[in-house]
């Protein structure tokens, strides 16, 4: 029987979903192979399909160039093999900027060239909460400054987050798999009651919907693929099941333009808990690179801080790996940013610098002032910082894990910084290189014509700007980063100019090249 050719139309960087009827075999996730070749002019890509229930098999595609794309399927099921059609891709709408990629070496931009400045937040397990709480999280994000969110695929079992989710990524039942509370050195992994060969389609369909909603909110999804906080066996499924999981989730999600891949949260803790071997990460990263034809950003996040001297980073993954697009760091000493930029020559994301909150744990009781300080300190030096919040309440709903509502004071101050960075010409800040005599401040410069100076929590009554470029004159403004005010400075500012200051912390200077 001759197969009917489908004709579809879409705009560049939007998802096209092709659905085909096939046989519902004993285990379609194992029994059925489906791929499709997409061709336009000289470009050709091969994309894996996936099973989505009730005998339906899908292939998702995101065209990245205007023109006529033809496709043809390949499958071991006769009903799915040889399906063909055409996708007419037209120019994208003005608000559609496409996926985010590394730009200018250590920064980011959308595919259309529009600069992207990551101002992210963290809500690890928000998709595993009640429907009501998930909707509250989305409402909070809608009114927040955050344009990126770090979140997990798998549920998380940790302090303040011990309730079981309503549904799981795999078919089966929950079984506790360790002893020793949260002491990783005492974890004992046994056999799981989950079937790692059968995905729970209800879970992944929910995940689809939330990623699409985040896309509509212009929020990038930094999706954490593995993490150690597990008592179900998802962290220790074995290499074969890990690869099958990656192939499936990339087939489902990579055609969303707002996806980033975070290989792991605290990957080295997974090694300590014997959930993964060190050599496993190379194979898992290589799998993502092979399956994701769109080359979304990819990172891997550490647990251990290196010892006080940054050169000894033996506990970190080798971020020099060419398959890693940017450096994802857990560290609260941002003094090292210039050294990290020089060492890796990639974007630096301080994805965890402690959390604003009031927990007993040291990582969860940072003040709002200190969180805002970290954002300014990072951005001025040409890096990017991720927010997190850990205020406890009577219901133990904490943003960092559950989502819900933000209770802190830092987000509006972060929004103020975001406006400063996003307004006007693109800003590709890099450390200005003030010497050690200026350890109380950080300074960054963009295109030799725009300078930001941040005084951290110091309170000088005046400052001599002897670190500015020579033979360049500036006009300037004084910024109160906490009270969110901007005051013009009088006169011309040159290298060596003395600036009077109000003798209070959290001040910044914004300098523009004269003329």
CSV table of C-alpha atoms in Angstrom, one decimal:
chain,number,residue,atom,x,y,z
A,1,UNK,CA,0.0,0.0,0.0
A,2,UNK,CA,1.4,3.4,-1.0
A,3,UNK,CA,2.1,5.7,1.9
A,4,UNK,CA,0.5,9.1,1.9
A,5,UNK,CA,3.0,12.0,1.8
A,6,UNK,CA,2.6,14.7,4.5
A,7,UNK,CA,3.1,18.4,3.8
A,8,UNK,CA,3.5,20.7,6.8
A,9,UNK,CA,4.5,24.4,7.4
A,10,UNK,CA,6.4,25.9,10.3
A,11,UNK,CA,8.8,28.7,11.1
A,12,UNK,CA,12.5,28.5,11.7
A,13,UNK,CA,13.4,27.1,15.2
A,14,UNK,CA,9.9,25.9,15.9
A,15,UNK,CA,9.2,22.3,16.6
A,16,UNK,CA,7.5,20.1,14.0
A,17,UNK,CA,6.0,16.9,15.4
A,18,UNK,CA,5.4,14.0,13.0
A,19,UNK,CA,3.1,11.2,14.3
A,20,UNK,CA,2.9,7.8,12.7
A,21,UNK,CA,0.6,4.8,13.5
A,22,UNK,CA,2.5,1.6,14.1
A,23,UNK,CA,2.2,-1.7,16.0
A,24,UNK,CA,2.0,-1.7,19.8
A,25,UNK,CA,4.5,-4.5,20.4
A,26,UNK,CA,5.2,-6.2,23.7
A,27,UNK,CA,7.8,-3.5,24.5
A,28,UNK,CA,7.8,-0.7,21.9
A,29,UNK,CA,10.7,1.0,23.6
A,30,UNK,CA,12.9,-2.0,22.9
A,31,UNK,CA,11.3,-3.7,19.9
A,32,UNK,CA,10.8,-0.7,17.5
A,33,UNK,CA,13.5,1.3,15.9
A,34,UNK,CA,12.5,4.6,14.2
A,35,UNK,CA,14.6,7.3,12.7
A,36,UNK,CA,14.0,10.0,10.0
A,37,UNK,CA,16.3,11.7,7.6
A,38,UNK,CA,15.6,15.5,7.1
A,39,UNK,CA,17.2,17.2,4.1
A,40,UNK,CA,17.3,20.8,2.9
A,41,UNK,CA,19.7,21.9,0.1
A,42,UNK,CA,23.1,20.5,1.2
A,43,UNK,CA,22.1,19.9,4.8
A,44,UNK,CA,21.0,16.5,6.1
A,45,UNK,CA,20.3,15.3,9.6
A,46,UNK,CA,19.1,12.0,11.1
A,47,UNK,CA,16.8,12.1,14.1
A,48,UNK,CA,15.7,9.4,16.4
A,49,UNK,CA,11.9,8.9,16.9
A,50,UNK,CA,10.2,7.7,20.1
A,51,UNK,CA,7.1,5.8,21.2
A,52,UNK,CA,4.4,7.9,22.8
A,53,UNK,CA,1.6,5.4,23.6
A,54,UNK,CA,-1.5,3.9,22.0
A,55,UNK,CA,0.5,2.7,18.9
A,56,UNK,CA,1.7,6.2,18.2
A,57,UNK,CA,5.3,6.8,17.2
A,58,UNK,CA,6.7,10.4,16.8
A,59,UNK,CA,9.6,12.2,15.4
A,60,UNK,CA,10.2,15.8,16.5
A,61,UNK,CA,12.3,18.2,14.3
A,62,UNK,CA,13.3,21.8,14.7
A,63,UNK,CA,14.4,23.3,11.3
A,64,UNK,CA,17.2,25.8,11.5
A,65,UNK,CA,17.1,27.2,8.0
A,66,UNK,CA,14.4,28.5,5.7
A,67,UNK,CA,13.4,26.4,2.8
A,68,UNK,CA,11.8,23.1,1.8
A,69,UNK,CA,12.8,20.2,4.0
A,70,UNK,CA,12.0,16.7,2.9
A,71,UNK,CA,12.0,13.8,5.2
A,72,UNK,CA,11.9,10.0,5.0
A,73,UNK,CA,11.6,7.5,7.8
A,74,UNK,CA,13.6,4.3,8.5
A,75,UNK,CA,12.2,1.6,10.7
A,76,UNK,CA,12.1,-2.1,11.4
A,77,UNK,CA,8.3,-1.9,11.5
A,78,UNK,CA,6.9,-1.9,7.9
A,79,UNK,CA,4.1,0.5,8.9
A,80,UNK,CA,6.7,3.1,10.0
A,81,UNK,CA,9.3,2.6,7.3
A,82,UNK,CA,9.5,4.8,4.2
A,83,UNK,CA,7.1,7.5,5.4
A,84,UNK,CA,7.9,10.7,3.6
A,85,UNK,CA,6.8,14.3,3.3
A,86,UNK,CA,7.8,17.9,3.0
A,87,UNK,CA,8.1,20.7,5.6
A,88,UNK,CA,8.0,24.2,4.4
A,89,UNK,CA,10.1,26.4,6.7
A,90,UNK,CA,9.5,30.1,6.6
A,91,UNK,CA,11.2,33.0,8.4
A,92,UNK,CA,10.6,33.1,12.2
A,93,UNK,CA,8.5,35.8,13.9
A,94,UNK,CA,10.3,38.7,15.5
A,95,UNK,CA,10.0,37.3,19.0
A,96,UNK,CA,11.4,33.9,18.0
A,97,UNK,CA,15.2,34.1,18.5
A,98,UNK,CA,15.9,30.4,18.3
A,99,UNK,CA,18.0,28.3,20.7
A,100,UNK,CA,20.9,29.7,22.8
A,101,UNK,CA,24.5,29.0,21.9
A,102,UNK,CA,28.0,30.1,23.1
A,103,UNK,CA,29.0,33.4,21.5
A,104,UNK,CA,32.1,35.6,21.5
A,105,UNK,CA,34.0,32.9,23.3
A,106,UNK,CA,32.8,33.4,26.9
A,107,UNK,CA,29.2,34.6,26.5
A,108,UNK,CA,25.9,33.5,25.0
A,109,UNK,CA,23.5,34.5,22.2
A,110,UNK,CA,20.4,33.2,20.6
A,111,UNK,CA,20.7,31.7,17.1
A,112,UNK,CA,19.6,34.9,15.4
A,113,UNK,CA,22.5,36.8,17.1
A,114,UNK,CA,20.5,38.5,19.9
A,115,UNK,CA,22.6,38.5,23.1
A,116,UNK,CA,21.4,36.2,25.9
A,117,UNK,CA,22.4,37.0,29.4
A,118,UNK,CA,21.6,34.1,31.8
A,119,UNK,CA,19.9,35.2,35.0
A,120,UNK,CA,18.9,31.8,36.3
A,121,UNK,CA,17.3,30.3,39.3
A,122,UNK,CA,17.1,26.8,40.8
A,123,UNK,CA,14.0,24.6,41.6
A,124,UNK,CA,15.3,21.1,41.3
A,125,UNK,CA,12.2,19.0,41.9
A,126,UNK,CA,9.3,21.4,41.1
A,127,UNK,CA,7.9,19.1,38.3
A,128,UNK,CA,7.5,16.3,40.9
A,129,UNK,CA,5.2,18.4,43.1
A,130,UNK,CA,1.4,18.7,43.1
A,131,UNK,CA,-0.3,20.2,40.1
A,132,UNK,CA,-1.3,23.2,42.2
A,133,UNK,CA,2.2,23.8,43.4
A,134,UNK,CA,3.5,23.5,39.8
A,135,UNK,CA,1.1,26.1,38.6
A,136,UNK,CA,2.1,28.4,41.5
A,137,UNK,CA,5.8,27.9,40.4
A,138,UNK,CA,5.0,29.0,36.8
A,139,UNK,CA,3.1,32.0,38.0
A,140,UNK,CA,6.1,33.0,40.2
A,141,UNK,CA,8.5,32.6,37.3
A,142,UNK,CA,6.2,34.6,35.0
A,143,UNK,CA,6.6,37.6,37.3
A,144,UNK,CA,10.3,37.1,38.1
A,145,UNK,CA,13.5,38.3,36.3
A,146,UNK,CA,14.7,34.7,35.7
A,147,UNK,CA,15.2,33.5,32.2
A,148,UNK,CA,16.8,30.1,33.0
A,149,UNK,CA,15.9,27.4,35.5
A,150,UNK,CA,18.0,24.5,36.7
A,151,UNK,CA,15.6,21.5,37.2
A,152,UNK,CA,15.9,17.7,37.4
A,153,UNK,CA,14.3,15.0,35.3
A,154,UNK,CA,14.4,12.5,38.1
A,155,UNK,CA,12.8,13.0,41.5
A,156,UNK,CA,15.0,14.1,44.4
A,157,UNK,CA,15.3,12.6,47.9
A,158,UNK,CA,17.1,14.9,50.3
A,159,UNK,CA,16.6,17.0,53.4
A,160,UNK,CA,13.3,18.9,53.3
A,161,UNK,CA,12.3,17.0,50.2
A,162,UNK,CA,11.4,13.4,51.2
A,163,UNK,CA,7.8,13.1,49.9
A,164,UNK,CA,7.2,10.7,47.1
A,165,UNK,CA,6.1,12.1,43.7
A,166,UNK,CA,2.8,11.3,42.2
A,167,UNK,CA,4.3,9.6,39.2
A,168,UNK,CA,7.8,8.4,38.2
A,169,UNK,CA,9.7,8.4,34.9
A,170,UNK,CA,9.6,4.5,34.7
A,171,UNK,CA,6.9,1.9,35.2
A,172,UNK,CA,7.1,0.3,38.6
A,173,UNK,CA,6.9,1.0,42.3
A,174,UNK,CA,9.0,2.9,44.8
A,175,UNK,CA,11.5,1.0,47.0
A,176,UNK,CA,13.9,2.6,49.4
A,177,UNK,CA,17.4,1.6,48.3
A,178,UNK,CA,19.8,2.9,50.9
A,179,UNK,CA,20.6,3.0,54.6
A,180,UNK,CA,22.3,5.8,56.4
A,181,UNK,CA,19.9,8.8,56.0
A,182,UNK,CA,21.8,11.3,53.9
A,183,UNK,CA,25.3,10.0,54.6
A,184,UNK,CA,26.5,9.0,51.1
A,185,UNK,CA,29.3,6.9,52.5
A,186,UNK,CA,26.8,4.5,53.9
A,187,UNK,CA,24.5,4.1,50.9
A,188,UNK,CA,23.7,0.6,49.8
A,189,UNK,CA,22.1,0.2,46.4
A,190,UNK,CA,20.0,-2.9,45.8
A,191,UNK,CA,17.7,-4.0,43.0
A,192,UNK,CA,15.0,-1.6,42.0
A,193,UNK,CA,11.3,-2.4,41.5
A,194,UNK,CA,11.2,0.0,38.6
A,195,UNK,CA,11.4,-1.4,35.0
A,196,UNK,CA,14.2,0.6,33.4
A,197,UNK,CA,13.1,-0.7,30.0
A,198,UNK,CA,9.6,0.8,30.1
A,199,UNK,CA,9.2,4.6,30.3
A,200,UNK,CA,6.2,6.1,32.1
A,201,UNK,CA,4.6,8.1,29.3
A,202,UNK,CA,2.3,10.1,31.6
A,203,UNK,CA,5.5,11.5,33.3
A,204,UNK,CA,7.2,12.5,30.1
A,205,UNK,CA,4.0,14.0,28.6
A,206,UNK,CA,3.8,16.2,31.7
A,207,UNK,CA,7.4,17.1,31.3
A,208,UNK,CA,6.7,18.1,27.7
A,209,UNK,CA,3.9,20.4,28.8
A,210,UNK,CA,6.0,22.2,31.4
A,211,UNK,CA,9.0,22.7,29.0
A,212,UNK,CA,6.6,24.1,26.4
A,213,UNK,CA,5.1,26.5,29.1
A,214,UNK,CA,8.6,27.6,30.1
A,215,UNK,CA,9.4,28.3,26.4
A,216,UNK,CA,6.3,30.5,26.2
A,217,UNK,CA,7.7,32.4,29.2
A,218,UNK,CA,11.0,32.8,27.4
A,219,UNK,CA,12.8,30.7,30.1
A,220,UNK,CA,15.7,28.4,29.2
A,221,UNK,CA,15.5,24.9,30.7
A,222,UNK,CA,18.8,23.8,32.1
A,223,UNK,CA,17.7,20.1,32.4
A,224,UNK,CA,19.7,18.0,34.9
A,225,UNK,CA,19.9,14.5,33.5
A,226,UNK,CA,21.4,12.7,36.5
A,227,UNK,CA,21.8,13.5,40.2
A,228,UNK,CA,22.9,11.6,43.3
A,229,UNK,CA,19.9,12.3,45.6
A,230,UNK,CA,18.1,9.1,44.9
A,231,UNK,CA,16.5,6.2,46.7
A,232,UNK,CA,14.7,4.6,43.7
A,233,UNK,CA,17.7,3.4,41.7
A,234,UNK,CA,17.5,6.1,38.9
A,235,UNK,CA,21.0,7.2,39.7
A,236,UNK,CA,22.4,3.6,39.3
A,237,UNK,CA,20.5,2.1,36.4
A,238,UNK,CA,23.7,0.8,34.7
A,239,UNK,CA,25.3,2.0,31.5
A,240,UNK,CA,22.9,0.3,29.0
A,241,UNK,CA,19.8,1.8,30.7
A,242,UNK,CA,21.5,5.2,31.0
A,243,UNK,CA,22.2,5.3,27.3
A,244,UNK,CA,18.6,4.2,26.4
A,245,UNK,CA,17.3,6.9,28.8
A,246,UNK,CA,19.4,9.6,27.1
A,247,UNK,CA,18.4,8.5,23.6
A,248,UNK,CA,14.7,8.6,24.6
A,249,UNK,CA,14.8,12.0,26.4
A,250,UNK,CA,16.8,13.6,23.6
A,251,UNK,CA,14.5,12.3,21.0
A,252,UNK,CA,11.5,13.8,22.9
A,253,UNK,CA,13.0,17.1,24.0
A,254,UNK,CA,15.9,18.3,21.8
A,255,UNK,CA,13.5,19.9,19.3
A,256,UNK,CA,12.5,22.4,21.9
A,257,UNK,CA,14.5,25.5,21.4
A,258,UNK,CA,14.9,26.3,25.1
A,259,UNK,CA,16.7,23.2,26.2
A,260,UNK,CA,20.1,23.0,27.8
A,261,UNK,CA,21.7,19.7,28.9
A,262,UNK,CA,23.2,19.5,32.4
A,263,UNK,CA,24.8,16.0,32.5
A,264,UNK,CA,24.7,15.9,36.3
A,265,UNK,CA,24.2,17.9,39.5
A,266,UNK,CA,27.2,17.1,41.6
A,267,UNK,CA,28.6,14.5,39.4
A,268,UNK,CA,31.5,13.7,41.7
A,269,UNK,CA,29.1,12.8,44.5
A,270,UNK,CA,27.6,10.2,42.2
A,271,UNK,CA,31.1,8.6,42.0
A,272,UNK,CA,31.5,8.8,45.8
A,273,UNK,CA,28.1,7.0,46.2
A,274,UNK,CA,29.2,4.4,43.6
A,275,UNK,CA,26.3,5.3,41.3
A,276,UNK,CA,28.5,6.1,38.4
A,277,UNK,CA,32.2,5.5,37.6
A,278,UNK,CA,34.4,8.3,36.5
A,279,UNK,CA,34.8,6.9,33.0
A,280,UNK,CA,31.1,6.6,32.5
A,281,UNK,CA,30.7,10.4,32.0
A,282,UNK,CA,32.7,10.3,28.7
A,283,UNK,CA,30.4,7.8,27.2
A,284,UNK,CA,27.2,9.6,28.4
A,285,UNK,CA,28.4,13.0,27.2
A,286,UNK,CA,29.3,11.4,23.8
A,287,UNK,CA,25.8,9.9,23.6
A,288,UNK,CA,24.3,13.3,24.1
A,289,UNK,CA,26.5,14.8,21.4
A,290,UNK,CA,25.6,12.1,18.9
A,291,UNK,CA,21.8,12.2,19.6
A,292,UNK,CA,21.3,16.0,19.8
A,293,UNK,CA,21.7,17.2,16.2
A,294,UNK,CA,21.0,20.8,17.4
A,295,UNK,CA,24.0,21.1,19.7
A,296,UNK,CA,22.2,22.6,22.7
A,297,UNK,CA,24.5,23.8,25.5
A,298,UNK,CA,25.9,21.1,27.6
A,299,UNK,CA,27.6,21.2,31.0
A,300,UNK,CA,28.5,19.1,34.1
A,301,UNK,CA,28.3,20.4,37.7
A,302,UNK,CA,30.6,19.6,40.6
A,303,UNK,CA,30.1,19.0,44.3
A,304,UNK,CA,33.6,19.4,45.9
A,305,UNK,CA,35.1,22.8,45.8
A,306,UNK,CA,38.8,22.6,44.8
A,307,UNK,CA,41.2,23.5,47.6
A,308,UNK,CA,41.8,27.2,48.2
A,309,UNK,CA,44.2,27.4,45.3
A,310,UNK,CA,42.1,27.2,42.2
A,311,UNK,CA,44.8,25.4,40.1
A,312,UNK,CA,44.2,22.3,42.1
A,313,UNK,CA,40.8,21.4,40.6
A,314,UNK,CA,41.3,17.7,40.8
A,315,UNK,CA,37.7,17.2,42.0
A,316,UNK,CA,36.3,19.0,39.0
A,317,UNK,CA,35.3,17.5,35.7
A,318,UNK,CA,37.7,18.6,32.9
A,319,UNK,CA,35.8,21.5,31.5
A,320,UNK,CA,38.4,21.8,28.8
A,321,UNK,CA,36.6,18.8,27.1
A,322,UNK,CA,35.5,20.1,23.7
A,323,UNK,CA,32.1,18.5,24.1
A,324,UNK,CA,31.4,20.7,27.2
A,325,UNK,CA,30.0,24.1,26.0
A,326,UNK,CA,30.3,26.0,29.2
A,327,UNK,CA,31.7,25.7,32.8
A,328,UNK,CA,29.1,24.9,35.5
A,329,UNK,CA,30.6,25.6,38.9
A,330,UNK,CA,29.6,25.2,42.5
A,331,UNK,CA,31.7,27.8,44.4
A,332,UNK,CA,31.1,30.8,46.5
A,333,UNK,CA,34.5,32.5,46.1
A,334,UNK,CA,34.1,34.5,42.9
A,335,UNK,CA,37.6,36.0,43.1
A,336,UNK,CA,38.7,33.2,40.8
A,337,UNK,CA,36.5,34.1,37.8
A,338,UNK,CA,39.3,35.8,35.8
A,339,UNK,CA,41.5,32.7,36.3
A,340,UNK,CA,38.7,30.4,35.3
A,341,UNK,CA,38.0,32.4,32.2
A,342,UNK,CA,41.7,32.4,31.2
A,343,UNK,CA,42.0,28.6,31.9
A,344,UNK,CA,38.9,27.4,30.0
A,345,UNK,CA,38.1,30.3,27.6
A,346,UNK,CA,34.4,29.3,27.9
A,347,UNK,CA,31.4,30.9,29.5
A,348,UNK,CA,31.5,30.6,33.3
A,349,UNK,CA,28.2,29.8,35.0
A,350,UNK,CA,28.4,29.9,38.8
A,351,UNK,CA,25.4,27.6,39.1
A,352,UNK,CA,25.6,27.3,42.8
A,353,UNK,CA,27.0,29.9,45.1
A,354,UNK,CA,24.9,29.0,48.2
A,355,UNK,CA,21.3,30.0,48.5
A,356,UNK,CA,19.5,32.9,50.0
A,357,UNK,CA,17.6,31.5,53.0
A,358,UNK,CA,17.4,30.6,56.7
A,359,UNK,CA,18.3,26.9,57.0
A,360,UNK,CA,20.6,25.5,59.5
A,361,UNK,CA,22.8,24.2,56.7
A,362,UNK,CA,25.6,26.7,55.7
A,363,UNK,CA,24.7,26.3,52.0
A,364,UNK,CA,21.2,27.4,52.7
A,365,UNK,CA,21.4,30.6,54.8
A,366,UNK,CA,23.0,33.3,52.7
A,367,UNK,CA,21.6,36.8,53.1
A,368,UNK,CA,19.8,38.5,50.3
A,369,UNK,CA,22.6,41.2,50.3
A,370,UNK,CA,25.2,38.5,49.7
A,371,UNK,CA,23.2,36.8,46.9
A,372,UNK,CA,22.9,40.2,45.1
A,373,UNK,CA,26.6,40.8,45.8
A,374,UNK,CA,27.5,37.5,44.1
A,375,UNK,CA,25.4,38.4,41.0
A,376,UNK,CA,27.1,41.7,40.6
A,377,UNK,CA,30.5,40.3,41.3
A,378,UNK,CA,30.0,37.6,38.7
A,379,UNK,CA,28.4,39.6,36.0
A,380,UNK,CA,30.9,42.5,36.2
A,381,UNK,CA,33.8,40.0,35.7
A,382,UNK,CA,32.2,38.5,32.6
A,383,UNK,CA,30.6,35.4,34.2
A,384,UNK,CA,27.0,34.5,35.1
A,385,UNK,CA,25.4,33.6,38.5
A,386,UNK,CA,22.4,31.4,39.3
A,387,UNK,CA,20.0,32.2,42.1
A,388,UNK,CA,18.5,29.8,44.6
A,389,UNK,CA,16.3,30.3,47.7
A,390,UNK,CA,15.9,28.2,50.8
A,391,UNK,CA,13.5,29.9,53.2
A,392,UNK,CA,11.7,27.3,55.4
A,393,UNK,CA,8.0,27.8,56.2
A,394,UNK,CA,5.4,25.8,58.2
A,395,UNK,CA,4.7,23.6,55.2
A,396,UNK,CA,8.4,23.0,54.3
A,397,UNK,CA,7.9,24.3,50.8
A,398,UNK,CA,11.2,25.6,49.7
A,399,UNK,CA,11.8,27.2,46.3
A,400,UNK,CA,15.2,25.6,45.8
A,401,UNK,CA,13.6,22.2,45.5
A,402,UNK,CA,9.8,22.5,45.4
A,403,UNK,CA,9.2,25.8,43.6
A,404,UNK,CA,6.1,27.6,44.8
A,405,UNK,CA,6.5,31.3,45.8
A,406,UNK,CA,9.7,33.3,46.3
A,407,UNK,CA,10.0,34.7,49.8
A,408,UNK,CA,13.3,36.5,49.5
A,409,UNK,CA,14.5,40.0,48.8
A,410,UNK,CA,17.2,39.4,46.2
A,411,UNK,CA,15.1,38.8,43.1
A,412,UNK,CA,14.0,42.5,42.6
A,413,UNK,CA,17.6,43.6,43.0
A,414,UNK,CA,18.7,40.9,40.4
A,415,UNK,CA,16.0,42.3,38.1
A,416,UNK,CA,17.6,45.7,38.4
A,417,UNK,CA,21.0,44.3,37.4
A,418,UNK,CA,19.4,42.4,34.5
A,419,UNK,CA,17.9,45.6,33.2
A,420,UNK,CA,21.3,47.4,33.4
A,421,UNK,CA,23.0,44.6,31.4
A,422,UNK,CA,20.3,44.1,28.8
A,423,UNK,CA,19.7,47.7,27.9
A,424,UNK,CA,21.6,49.4,25.1
A,425,UNK,CA,24.3,47.9,23.1
A,426,UNK,CA,25.4,44.2,23.6
A,427,UNK,CA,27.7,43.9,26.6
A,428,UNK,CA,30.5,41.3,26.4
A,429,UNK,CA,32.2,42.1,29.7
A,430,UNK,CA,35.6,40.8,30.6
A,431,UNK,CA,37.7,41.4,33.7
A,432,UNK,CA,39.4,44.8,33.5
A,433,UNK,CA,42.3,43.5,35.5
A,434,UNK,CA,42.6,45.8,38.4
A,435,UNK,CA,45.7,44.7,40.3
A,436,UNK,CA,45.8,43.2,43.9
A,437,UNK,CA,45.8,46.7,45.5
A,438,UNK,CA,42.1,46.9,44.4
A,439,UNK,CA,40.9,43.7,46.0
A,440,UNK,CA,37.9,45.5,47.4
A,441,UNK,CA,36.4,45.9,44.0
A,442,UNK,CA,35.9,44.1,40.7
A,443,UNK,CA,35.7,45.8,37.3
A,444,UNK,CA,34.8,44.7,33.8
A,445,UNK,CA,35.0,46.3,30.4
A,446,UNK,CA,33.2,45.7,27.1
A,447,UNK,CA,34.6,46.9,23.7
A,448,UNK,CA,36.9,49.4,25.5
A,449,UNK,CA,33.9,51.7,25.7
A,450,UNK,CA,31.8,50.5,28.6
A,451,UNK,CA,33.1,49.9,32.1
A,452,UNK,CA,31.3,48.6,35.2
A,453,UNK,CA,33.0,48.9,38.6
A,454,UNK,CA,31.5,47.1,41.7
A,455,UNK,CA,32.7,47.9,45.2
A,456,UNK,CA,31.3,44.7,46.8
A,457,UNK,CA,30.6,45.2,50.5
A,458,UNK,CA,33.3,47.8,50.9
A,459,UNK,CA,32.5,51.4,51.8
A,460,UNK,CA,35.2,53.8,50.5
A,461,UNK,CA,34.5,57.6,50.8
A,462,UNK,CA,36.5,58.1,47.6
A,463,UNK,CA,38.3,56.0,45.0
A,464,UNK,CA,41.1,56.9,42.6
A,465,UNK,CA,40.3,55.1,39.3
A,466,UNK,CA,43.9,54.3,38.3
A,467,UNK,CA,42.9,51.1,36.6
A,468,UNK,CA,40.9,52.6,33.7
A,469,UNK,CA,42.3,52.4,30.2
A,470,UNK,CA,44.8,55.1,29.2
A,471,UNK,CA,43.8,57.8,26.7
A,472,UNK,CA,40.1,57.1,27.1
A,473,UNK,CA,37.7,59.6,28.7
A,474,UNK,CA,34.4,58.5,30.2
A,475,UNK,CA,31.2,59.9,31.5
A,476,UNK,CA,29.6,58.1,34.4
A,477,UNK,CA,26.9,57.2,36.8
A,478,UNK,CA,26.8,56.1,40.5
A,479,UNK,CA,24.6,53.0,41.0
A,480,UNK,CA,23.3,52.0,44.4
A,481,UNK,CA,22.8,48.3,43.7
A,482,UNK,CA,20.7,47.6,46.8
A,483,UNK,CA,18.4,50.6,46.8
A,484,UNK,CA,18.3,50.5,43.0
A,485,UNK,CA,19.1,54.1,42.2
A,486,UNK,CA,21.2,55.6,39.4
A,487,UNK,CA,22.8,59.1,39.9
A,488,UNK,CA,24.7,60.9,37.1
A,489,UNK,CA,28.3,61.9,37.9
A,490,UNK,CA,29.6,65.3,37.0
A,491,UNK,CA,32.6,66.0,34.8
A,492,UNK,CA,34.9,63.8,32.7
A,493,UNK,CA,36.4,60.7,34.1
A,494,UNK,CA,39.9,59.6,33.1
A,495,UNK,CA,42.5,57.2,34.4
A,496,UNK,CA,43.5,58.5,37.8
A,497,UNK,CA,40.4,60.6,38.4
A,498,UNK,CA,39.3,60.7,42.1
A,499,UNK,CA,35.6,59.9,42.6
A,500,UNK,CA,33.8,60.8,45.8
A,501,UNK,CA,31.6,58.1,47.1
A,502,UNK,CA,28.8,58.0,49.8
A,503,UNK,CA,30.7,55.6,52.1
A,504,UNK,CA,28.3,52.7,52.0
A,505,UNK,CA,28.4,49.2,50.7
A,506,UNK,CA,27.1,47.7,47.4
A,507,UNK,CA,27.9,50.6,45.1
A,508,UNK,CA,28.8,50.5,41.5
A,509,UNK,CA,30.0,52.8,38.7
A,510,UNK,CA,28.8,52.7,35.2
A,511,UNK,CA,31.1,54.4,32.7
A,512,UNK,CA,30.6,55.2,29.1
A,513,UNK,CA,33.3,56.2,26.6
A,514,UNK,CA,32.9,60.0,26.1
A,515,UNK,CA,31.0,60.7,22.8
